[in-house]
XYZ file of C-alpha atoms in Angstrom:
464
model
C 150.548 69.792 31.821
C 151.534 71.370 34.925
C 154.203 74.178 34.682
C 157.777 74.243 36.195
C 157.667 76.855 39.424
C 159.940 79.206 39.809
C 162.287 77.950 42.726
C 161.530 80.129 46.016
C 165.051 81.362 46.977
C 165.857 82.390 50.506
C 162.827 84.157 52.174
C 164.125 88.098 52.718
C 162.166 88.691 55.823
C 164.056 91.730 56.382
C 162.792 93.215 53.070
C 159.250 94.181 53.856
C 158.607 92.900 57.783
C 156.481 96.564 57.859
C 153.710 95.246 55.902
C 154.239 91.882 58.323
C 154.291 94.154 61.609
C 150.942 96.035 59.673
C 149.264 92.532 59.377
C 150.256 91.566 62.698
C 149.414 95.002 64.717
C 145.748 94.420 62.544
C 145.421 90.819 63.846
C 146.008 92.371 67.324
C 144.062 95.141 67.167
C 140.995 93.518 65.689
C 141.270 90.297 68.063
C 140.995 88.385 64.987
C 143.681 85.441 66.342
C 145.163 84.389 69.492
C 148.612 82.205 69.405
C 147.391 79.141 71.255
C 144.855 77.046 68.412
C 145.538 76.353 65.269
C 144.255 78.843 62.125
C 142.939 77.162 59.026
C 144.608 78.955 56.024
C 142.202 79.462 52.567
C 144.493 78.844 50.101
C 143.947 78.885 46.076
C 147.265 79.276 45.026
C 146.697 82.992 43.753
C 149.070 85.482 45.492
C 146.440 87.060 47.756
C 146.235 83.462 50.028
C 150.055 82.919 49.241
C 150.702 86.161 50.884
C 148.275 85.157 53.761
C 149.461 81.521 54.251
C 153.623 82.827 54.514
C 153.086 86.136 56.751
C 150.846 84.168 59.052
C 152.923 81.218 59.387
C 155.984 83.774 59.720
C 154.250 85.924 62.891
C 154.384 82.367 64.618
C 150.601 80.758 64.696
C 150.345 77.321 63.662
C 148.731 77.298 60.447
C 146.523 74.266 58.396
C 146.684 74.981 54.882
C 143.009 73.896 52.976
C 142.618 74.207 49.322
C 138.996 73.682 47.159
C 139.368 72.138 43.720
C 135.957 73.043 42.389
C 136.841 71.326 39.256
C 135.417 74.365 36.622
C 138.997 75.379 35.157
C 139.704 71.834 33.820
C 143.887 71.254 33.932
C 143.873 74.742 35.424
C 142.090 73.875 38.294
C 144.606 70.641 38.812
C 147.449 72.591 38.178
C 146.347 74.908 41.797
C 145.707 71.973 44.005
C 149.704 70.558 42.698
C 151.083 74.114 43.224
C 149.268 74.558 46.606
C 150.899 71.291 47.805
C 153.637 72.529 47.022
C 154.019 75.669 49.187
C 152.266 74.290 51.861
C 155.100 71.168 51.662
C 158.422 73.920 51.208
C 156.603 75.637 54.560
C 155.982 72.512 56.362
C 152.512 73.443 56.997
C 149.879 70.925 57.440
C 147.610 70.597 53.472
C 144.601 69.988 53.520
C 142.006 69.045 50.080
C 138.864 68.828 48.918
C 137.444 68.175 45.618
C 133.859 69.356 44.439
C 131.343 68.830 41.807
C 130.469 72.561 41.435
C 128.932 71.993 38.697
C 126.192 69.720 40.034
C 125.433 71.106 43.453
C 125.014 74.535 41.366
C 122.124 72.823 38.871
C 120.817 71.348 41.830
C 120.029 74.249 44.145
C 119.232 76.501 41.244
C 122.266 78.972 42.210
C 124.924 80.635 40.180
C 128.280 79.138 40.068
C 129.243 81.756 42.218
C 127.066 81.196 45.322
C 127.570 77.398 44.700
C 131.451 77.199 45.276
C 131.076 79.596 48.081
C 128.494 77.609 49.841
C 130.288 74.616 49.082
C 134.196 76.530 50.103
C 132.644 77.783 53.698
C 131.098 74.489 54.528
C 133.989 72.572 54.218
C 136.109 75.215 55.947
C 133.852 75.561 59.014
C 133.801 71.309 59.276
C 137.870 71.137 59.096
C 137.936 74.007 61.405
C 135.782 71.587 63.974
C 137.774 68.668 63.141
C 140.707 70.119 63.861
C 139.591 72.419 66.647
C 140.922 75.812 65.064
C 140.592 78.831 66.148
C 139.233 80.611 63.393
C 139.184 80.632 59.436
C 141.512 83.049 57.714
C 140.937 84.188 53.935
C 142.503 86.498 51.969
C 140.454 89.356 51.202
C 142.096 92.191 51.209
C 141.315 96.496 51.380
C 140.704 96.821 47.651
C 138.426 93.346 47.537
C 136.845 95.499 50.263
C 135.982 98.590 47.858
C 134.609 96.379 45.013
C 132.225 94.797 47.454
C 131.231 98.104 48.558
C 130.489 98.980 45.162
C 129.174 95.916 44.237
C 126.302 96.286 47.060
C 125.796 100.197 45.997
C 125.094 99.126 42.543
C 122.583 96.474 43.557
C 120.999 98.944 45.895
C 122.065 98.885 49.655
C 121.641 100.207 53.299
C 124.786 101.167 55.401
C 125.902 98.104 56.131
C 126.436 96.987 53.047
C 128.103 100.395 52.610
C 130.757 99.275 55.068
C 132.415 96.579 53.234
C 133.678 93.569 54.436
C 134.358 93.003 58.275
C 137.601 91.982 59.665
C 135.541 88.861 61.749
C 132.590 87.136 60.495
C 132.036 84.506 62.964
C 134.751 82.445 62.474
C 135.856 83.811 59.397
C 138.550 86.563 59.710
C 140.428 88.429 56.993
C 143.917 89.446 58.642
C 144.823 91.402 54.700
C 141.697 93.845 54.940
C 144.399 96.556 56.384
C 146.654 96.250 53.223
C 145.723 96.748 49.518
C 146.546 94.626 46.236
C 149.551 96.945 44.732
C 151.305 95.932 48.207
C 150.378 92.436 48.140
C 151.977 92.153 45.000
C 155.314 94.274 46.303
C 155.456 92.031 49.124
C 155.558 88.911 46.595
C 158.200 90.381 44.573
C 160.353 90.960 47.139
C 159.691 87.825 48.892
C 160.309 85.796 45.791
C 156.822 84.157 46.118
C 155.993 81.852 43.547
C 151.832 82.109 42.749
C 149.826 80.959 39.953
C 147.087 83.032 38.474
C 143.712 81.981 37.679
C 142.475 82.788 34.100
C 139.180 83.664 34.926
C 139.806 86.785 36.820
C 140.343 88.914 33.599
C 136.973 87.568 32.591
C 134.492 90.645 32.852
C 131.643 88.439 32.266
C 131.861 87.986 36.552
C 130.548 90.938 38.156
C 133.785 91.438 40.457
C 135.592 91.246 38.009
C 133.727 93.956 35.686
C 134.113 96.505 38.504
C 137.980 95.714 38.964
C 138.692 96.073 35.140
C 136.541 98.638 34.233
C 134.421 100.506 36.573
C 137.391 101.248 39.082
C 139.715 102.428 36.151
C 137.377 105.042 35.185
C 136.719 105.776 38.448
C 140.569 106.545 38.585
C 140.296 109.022 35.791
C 138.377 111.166 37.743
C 140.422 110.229 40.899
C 143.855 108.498 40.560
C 143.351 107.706 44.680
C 139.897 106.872 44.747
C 140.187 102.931 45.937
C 142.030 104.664 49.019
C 138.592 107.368 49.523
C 136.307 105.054 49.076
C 138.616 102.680 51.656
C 138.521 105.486 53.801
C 134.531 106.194 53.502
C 133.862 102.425 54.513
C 135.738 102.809 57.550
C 133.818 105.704 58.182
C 130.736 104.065 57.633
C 131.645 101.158 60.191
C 132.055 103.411 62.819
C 128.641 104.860 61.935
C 127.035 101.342 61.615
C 128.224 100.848 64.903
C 126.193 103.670 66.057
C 123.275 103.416 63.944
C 122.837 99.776 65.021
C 123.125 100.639 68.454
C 120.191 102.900 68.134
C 118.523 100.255 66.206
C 118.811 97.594 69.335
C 116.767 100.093 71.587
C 113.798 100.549 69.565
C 113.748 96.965 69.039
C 113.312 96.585 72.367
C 110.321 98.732 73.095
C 108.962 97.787 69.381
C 109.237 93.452 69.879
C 106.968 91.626 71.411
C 108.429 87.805 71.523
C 105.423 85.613 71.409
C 107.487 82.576 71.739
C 111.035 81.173 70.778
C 111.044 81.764 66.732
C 107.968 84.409 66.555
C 107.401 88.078 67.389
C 105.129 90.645 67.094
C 105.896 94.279 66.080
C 103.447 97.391 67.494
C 102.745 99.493 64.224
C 101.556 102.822 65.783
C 104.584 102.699 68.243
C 106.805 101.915 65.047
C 105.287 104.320 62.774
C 106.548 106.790 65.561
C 110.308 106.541 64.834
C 112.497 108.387 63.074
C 112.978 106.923 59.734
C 110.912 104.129 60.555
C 111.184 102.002 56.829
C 114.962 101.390 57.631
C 113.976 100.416 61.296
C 111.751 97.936 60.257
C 114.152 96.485 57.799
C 116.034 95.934 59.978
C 114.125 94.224 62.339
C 113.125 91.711 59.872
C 115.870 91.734 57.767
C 117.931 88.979 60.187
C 114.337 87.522 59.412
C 114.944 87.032 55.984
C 112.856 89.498 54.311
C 114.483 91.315 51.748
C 114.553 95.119 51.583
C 111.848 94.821 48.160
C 109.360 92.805 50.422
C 110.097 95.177 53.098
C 108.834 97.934 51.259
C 105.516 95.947 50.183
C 104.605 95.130 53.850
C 105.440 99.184 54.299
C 102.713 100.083 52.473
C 99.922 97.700 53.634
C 100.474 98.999 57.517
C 97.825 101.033 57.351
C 95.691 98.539 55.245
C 93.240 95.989 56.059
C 94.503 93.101 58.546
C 95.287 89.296 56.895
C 97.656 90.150 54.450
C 100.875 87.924 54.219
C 104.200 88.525 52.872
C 106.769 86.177 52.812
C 110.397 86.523 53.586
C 113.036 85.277 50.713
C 115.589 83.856 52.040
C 113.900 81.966 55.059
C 110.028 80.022 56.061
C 109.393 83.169 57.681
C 106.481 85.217 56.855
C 104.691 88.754 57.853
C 101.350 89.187 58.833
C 99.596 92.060 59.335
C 97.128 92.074 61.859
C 94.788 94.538 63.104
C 97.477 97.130 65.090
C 100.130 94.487 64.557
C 102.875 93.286 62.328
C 103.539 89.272 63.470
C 106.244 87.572 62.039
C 106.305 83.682 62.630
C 107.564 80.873 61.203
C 105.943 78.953 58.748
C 104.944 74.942 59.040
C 103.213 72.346 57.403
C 99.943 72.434 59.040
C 98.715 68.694 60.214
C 95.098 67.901 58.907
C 95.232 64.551 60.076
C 91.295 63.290 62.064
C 92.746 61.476 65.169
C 89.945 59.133 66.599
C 90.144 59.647 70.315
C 88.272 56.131 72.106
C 88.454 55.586 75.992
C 91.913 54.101 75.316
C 94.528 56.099 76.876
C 96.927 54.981 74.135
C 94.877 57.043 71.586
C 95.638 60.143 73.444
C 98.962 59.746 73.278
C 101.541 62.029 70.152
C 98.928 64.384 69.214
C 99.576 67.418 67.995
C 98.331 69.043 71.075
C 98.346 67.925 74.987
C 95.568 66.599 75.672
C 94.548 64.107 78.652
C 91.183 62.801 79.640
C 89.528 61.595 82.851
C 85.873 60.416 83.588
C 84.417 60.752 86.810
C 80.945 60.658 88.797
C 78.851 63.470 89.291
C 78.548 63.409 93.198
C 76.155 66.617 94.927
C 78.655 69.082 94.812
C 80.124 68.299 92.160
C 82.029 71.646 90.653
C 83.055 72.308 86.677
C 86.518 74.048 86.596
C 86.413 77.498 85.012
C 89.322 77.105 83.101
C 89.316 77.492 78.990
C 92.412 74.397 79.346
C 89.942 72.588 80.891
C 86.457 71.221 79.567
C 84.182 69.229 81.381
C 80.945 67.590 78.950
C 78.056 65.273 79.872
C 79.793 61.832 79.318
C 76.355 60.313 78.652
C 75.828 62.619 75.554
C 79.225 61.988 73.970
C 79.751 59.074 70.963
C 82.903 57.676 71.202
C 85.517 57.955 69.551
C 85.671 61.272 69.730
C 87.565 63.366 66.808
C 90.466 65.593 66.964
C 90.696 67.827 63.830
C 91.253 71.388 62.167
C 88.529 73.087 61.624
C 87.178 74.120 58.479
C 85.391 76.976 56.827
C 81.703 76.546 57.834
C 81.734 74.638 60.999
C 79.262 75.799 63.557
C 78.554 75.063 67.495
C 76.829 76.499 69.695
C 79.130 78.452 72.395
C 78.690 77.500 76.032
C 75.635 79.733 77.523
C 74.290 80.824 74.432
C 71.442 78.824 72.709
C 71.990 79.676 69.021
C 74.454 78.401 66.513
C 77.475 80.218 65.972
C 79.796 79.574 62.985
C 83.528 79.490 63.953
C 84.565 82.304 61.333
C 82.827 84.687 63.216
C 83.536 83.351 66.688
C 86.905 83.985 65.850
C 86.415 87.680 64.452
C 84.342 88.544 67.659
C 87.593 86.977 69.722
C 90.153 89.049 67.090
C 91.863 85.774 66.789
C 94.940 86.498 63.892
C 94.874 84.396 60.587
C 98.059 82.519 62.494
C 95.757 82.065 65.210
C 93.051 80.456 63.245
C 95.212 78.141 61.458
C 96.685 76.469 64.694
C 92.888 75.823 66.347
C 92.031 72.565 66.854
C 88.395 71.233 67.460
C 87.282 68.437 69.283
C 83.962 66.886 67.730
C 81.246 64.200 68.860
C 80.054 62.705 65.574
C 79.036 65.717 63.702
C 78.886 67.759 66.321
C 81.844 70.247 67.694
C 82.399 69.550 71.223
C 85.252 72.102 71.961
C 87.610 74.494 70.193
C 90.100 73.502 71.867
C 91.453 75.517 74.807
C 88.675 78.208 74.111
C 84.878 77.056 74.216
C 82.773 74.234 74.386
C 79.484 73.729 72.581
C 76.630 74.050 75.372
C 74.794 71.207 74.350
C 77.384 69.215 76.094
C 77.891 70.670 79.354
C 77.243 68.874 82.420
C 73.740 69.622 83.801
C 71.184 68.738 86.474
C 70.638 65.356 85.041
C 74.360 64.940 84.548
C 75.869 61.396 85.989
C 79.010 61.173 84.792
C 81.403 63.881 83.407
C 84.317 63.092 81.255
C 87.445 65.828 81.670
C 89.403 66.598 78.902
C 92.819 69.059 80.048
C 94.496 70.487 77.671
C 97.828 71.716 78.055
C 99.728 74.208 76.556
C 102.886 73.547 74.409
């Protein structure tokens, strides 16, 4: 059954517009809104969004109320999405609602209940907010949800960012409350005459948050009745380092990153093993990677280790390889080991996994073979057609061009210091049994255009 509200009386503006001109000189300070687009508003029901939803809509921007039922409160959770109507209705502010199964997308992704209404609360906010072309997503976090986060990620074991708390933007996400604390949240409400409802859950110390609001901060208190306010004031500090600090880590990245191409770089160990503090510069370089500060460590100590070891990143298809004097970080796919049967059909060279065309031409008197590794020219008379395109496999053999003994591609591609990421993305062309090409590197002599040659058949590859 869904309670009676207390009836919001006149709002008394005049009765705390400081904390309002604090909000607002935040907002401008930060850059966090601009007056001409519209601001979706996260709003529970619970006084922190209240607060948000009527100072906002009070400094003037145009406001879109949007409320997630997640369903795991049973009546409770009902009884918000009525009450959030509500205020949103007395304001004349646009309301917005969704309703999830929190339950279900939880089980299915294998998350906590937690992470699951958060994925599912910022997705929907970030589509409404393109929908409705807004400007930015405003929730209510405020200084003292700040200090438990900071806790939160000292407890769990954390570098400075995490240190800093939360951030007044986050993309599109801004928190305009980070300047004010709880205690005058809830001053402002009584003096407003805000009606709010309270969620039952919050007092439940089985949720991590909530273990460090109700107990860990209280005895933190005994020791120092102020200390949400120092550790407040240590975050900020912190930023401003972070700001600093990341700075400095941009410049090594640059002379430590090789880009080998759009999602994969390489990382020069001797020139990183050179910097100050070099474990948290390297976490940080692969940390927007994925790789968590535990597999950071791992790859740490295997630097100076033998090359082909892989690591992979946890929350990404990223992995680490170390290789010979380098660390190369690429992205992982699903390798094709499809056999494509190449004929003298120009169809059949056509959506391979690699570039290749093919042309077949007479062998006139001065006749010339292009030195070029894209480019390899074979006897056409010695070739059995179709040809095959394939990976090539442990124990496969050729003999390189101008040598006259077999070679087997393992160590071929030792003697060339080809990477394990390198090995897994050559392709061979093959004749039969026989290996032809590896494929933009080498072909097998036995099928290189001689003396007795009449026709040559041209194969170009071409680099993706």
């Amino acid at each position: 059954m869904i309670p009676n509200w207390r009836r919001e009386k006149k709002f008394n503006l005049q009765a705390n517009n400081g904390l309002i001109r604090n909000v607002q000189k935040y907002i401008e300070t930060k850059k966090l809104l601009s007056p001409e687009r519209p601001v979706i508003v996260g709003l529970s029901g619970g006084s922190d969004s209240v607060s948000l939803l009527f100072i906002l809509h009070k400094i003037g921007y145009q406001c879109i109320a949007a409320h997630c039922n997640f369903h795991l409160r049973g009546d409770e959770s009902d009884r918000d999405e009525a009450f959030c109507e509500k205020i949103a209705n007395e304001l004349n502010i646009k309301f917005l609602k969704t309703d999830f199964d929190t339950f279900g997308y939880a089980g299915s992704k294998r998350i906590s209940i937690e992470m699951a209404a958060r994925e599912l609360r910022y997705e929907w906010f970030e589509n409404i907010r393109q929908k409705y072309d807004a400007q930015a997503i405003a929730v209510a976090h405020h200084r003292d949800d700040s200090v438990e986060t900071m806790l939160l990620n000292l407890i769990r074991g954390t570098g400075i960012r995490g240190l800093s708390g939360m951030k007044p933007r986050n993309g599109h996400v801004v928190r305009p409350l980070l300047c004010v604390s709880h205690v005058e949240i809830l001053h402002f409400i009584e003096e407003q005459q805000l009606a709010f409802v309270s969620d039952s859950t919050n007092e439940s110390v089985d949720y991590k948050r909530n273990f460090v609001r109700h107990r860990l901060l209280p005895l933190m208190q005994e020791l120092n009745p102020a200390v949400s306010e120092a550790l407040a004031r240590t975050s900020k500090h912190l930023s401003e380092a972070e700001i600093i600090y990341l700075d400095a880590i941009e410049e090594m990245k640059a002379d430590l990153i090789e880009s080998i191409n759009e999602s994969d770089i390489q990382i020069d160990i001797k020139k990183l093993q050179q910097q100050p503090a070099y474990s948290s510069v390297l976490y940080e370089m692969l940390q927007p990677y994925g790789f968590s500060r535990e597999v950071t460590d791992k790859i740490l100590e295997a630097l100076d280790g033998v090359s082909g070891k892989e690591f992979f990143a946890v929350d990404s298809d990223y992995k680490a390889l170390k290789d010979r004097e380098k660390l190369i970080v690429y992205k992982d796919v699903q390798f094709d080991f499809t056999d494509y049967q190449l004929s003298e059909n120009e169809q059949d060279w056509k959506n391979l996994p690699v570039n290749l065309t093919f042309q077949k031409v007479s062998v006139e008197k001065h006749f010339e073979v292009a030195k070029d590794r894209c480019i390899a020219t074979f006897d056409y008379d010695k070739l059995v057609f179709p040809l095959v395109l394939r990976r090539w496999q442990p124990g496969d053999s050729f003999i390189p061009f101008g040598m006259t003994g077999k070679k087997k591609l393992s160590d071929y591609f030792t003697d060339h210091k080809l990477s394990v990421k390198d090995k897994a993305n050559v392709w061979i062309l093959c004749s039969g049994t026989e290996i032809i090409w590896i494929v933009g590197r080498r072909i097998d002599n036995r099928f290189r255009v001689g003396i007795t040659t009449k026709n040559a058949f041209i194969v170009n590859f071409f680099e993706k």
